[in-house]
Amino acid sequence: MAIVEVKSGVYWVGAVDWNVRHFHGVTYTTHRGTTYNAYLVVGDKYRALVDTVYEPFTDVLVAHLEALGALENLDYVVVNHVEMDHSGALPRIKELSPQAKIYCSPRAVEPIKKHFGSRTDGWDITTVKTGDELDLGGKTIRFIEAPMLHWPDSMFSYIPEEKLLLPNDAFGQHLASSQRFDDEVENSILMDEAAKYYANILLPFNSLVERKLKEIAEMGIEIDTIAPSHGIIWRRDPGQIITAYQKWSTGVETPGRLSPDAVVVFDTMYGSTEKMAEVITEELAILGYRVNLYNIGKSDYSDIIREILEAKAVVVGSPTLNNGILHSMSPLLDALKGLKPKGKIGAAFGSHGWRGGAVSQIAGSLAEGGIEVIGDGLAIPWIPSDDELQECRNLARELDKVLKAKGQ
Ligand code: FEO
């Protein structure tokens, strides 16, 4: 894709990965691909590259820098984050511009050296903290440490002359596009991908996100463009993504939202747990909730996690096999234990044969994920009778009572 001048003297020089379909192993499906955004900042005296790209896309970055006459005369490379999707091309860039000094957070030094080994011998690495600045002549890069958003080494770069924030992974989305800016793409797709990104990457760090947003607000810095290292650049309305992060990190509802109130997820062996799931879903809908139902065996759990981000209730069911859940449920429950979504009410259900176990295991996993689980869950032997299906409706009503009591 073509080089784009994001702001005066600041160029997008990254790469578009149209075909990647999984990130972080198989844990995150990227149905719409992604981008690796790198930015060249040209001052009156010096040139700095902020972040690089994933190693297989090095030639794209190199071609962009060459086209801008900056391939062999970079003065600085800022490493906002060491994860390989942003630092993979660093050794090649250093070969071409050996004089370039590296600026990064203190926590980035060890992984840079571990990632690139002897290729880092002789590299001039300067560590920075919040408030430190790099003067390029007419352009300043000010550093803001952002540990655990989403790695200990993560930091943001801010260019005050352009009111431009380069926050690396934060505010990003896995969204490949021929376009670079938010006013050039469909907003509902952009926000959906931003929500999926938050849900799958940043959810465990809610309190740190909340604190960082407050800290940036207190700094009083002006921001009219946010250029993350994945996906689309926010220039039409950067406030939109800041507001969304405030909402997602605090669990505070947005009036007028139309995302599902409840997400019901199940797997089934011979249809009994599926029947229970359908009745619970139907009753929640009768009670006025927007509810989505997923068979985990036929669904993508990173998409489900994106829906859970904005839902009030999470209802999970599995039949019992070998005294526990079907293993198809494990990735979702394991992910929830790690992601710890804020302010959710949960319920567990499932059918069993001679002996149960799945329902208590689900309830325990939801609770470990910080979800407030109602009751002991609903376990029904064999095929649910009409009376037992009424118990499923009662579970939905119990959920309704708890939600209403909490004013949700
Ligand atoms: Fe996009 Fe944490 O790397």
Coordinates of N, CA and C and ligand atoms in Angstrom, one line a residue, residues 23-24 35-36 81-86 149-151 154 168-169 174 197 201 229-230, ligand 1:
F23 N -4.0 -14.8 15.3 CA -3.0 -14.0 16.0 C -2.7 -14.6 17.3
H24 N -1.5 -14.5 17.8 CA -1.2 -15.1 19.1 C -1.5 -16.6 19.1
T35 N -2.8 -4.9 9.9 CA -1.7 -4.1 9.4 C -0.6 -4.0 10.5
Y36 N 0.6 -3.8 10.0 CA 1.7 -3.5 11.0 C 2.1 -2.0 10.6
H81 N 7.3 -1.0 21.5 CA 6.9 -2.3 22.0 C 7.7 -3.4 21.3
V82 N 8.2 -4.3 22.0 CA 9.2 -5.3 21.5 C 8.5 -6.5 20.8
E83 N 7.2 -6.7 21.0 CA 6.6 -7.9 20.4 C 6.9 -8.0 18.9
M84 N 7.2 -9.2 18.4 CA 7.8 -9.3 17.1 C 7.0 -8.8 15.9
D85 N 5.7 -8.6 16.1 CA 4.9 -8.0 15.0 C 5.3 -6.5 14.8
H86 N 6.0 -5.9 15.8 CA 6.4 -4.5 15.6 C 7.9 -4.4 15.6
L149 N 0.2 -2.3 28.8 CA -0.8 -2.0 27.8 C -0.2 -2.4 26.4
H150 N 0.1 -3.6 26.2 CA -0.2 -4.7 26.9 C 0.9 -5.6 27.4
W151 N 2.2 -5.1 27.3 CA 3.3 -5.8 27.8 C 4.0 -4.8 28.8
S154 N 5.7 -1.8 27.1 CA 4.9 -0.9 26.1 C 5.0 0.5 26.5
N168 N 1.1 2.5 19.8 CA 1.4 1.1 19.5 C 0.1 0.3 19.5
D169 N 0.1 -0.8 20.4 CA -1.1 -1.7 20.3 C -2.4 -1.0 20.8
H174 N -7.4 -5.3 14.4 CA -6.9 -6.1 13.4 C -7.8 -6.0 12.2
Y197 N -10.6 -6.4 19.5 CA -9.2 -6.3 19.9 C -9.1 -6.0 21.4
I201 N -7.3 -8.7 23.9 CA -5.9 -8.3 24.2 C -5.8 -7.5 25.5
S229 N -0.6 1.0 16.0 CA 0.3 0.2 15.2 C -0.4 -1.0 14.5
H230 N -1.7 -1.1 14.7 CA -2.5 -2.1 14.0 C -3.7 -1.3 13.5
Ligands
FEO1 FE1 0.8 -5.9 18.2 FE2 1.8 -6.6 21.3 O1 1.9 -6.6 19.5

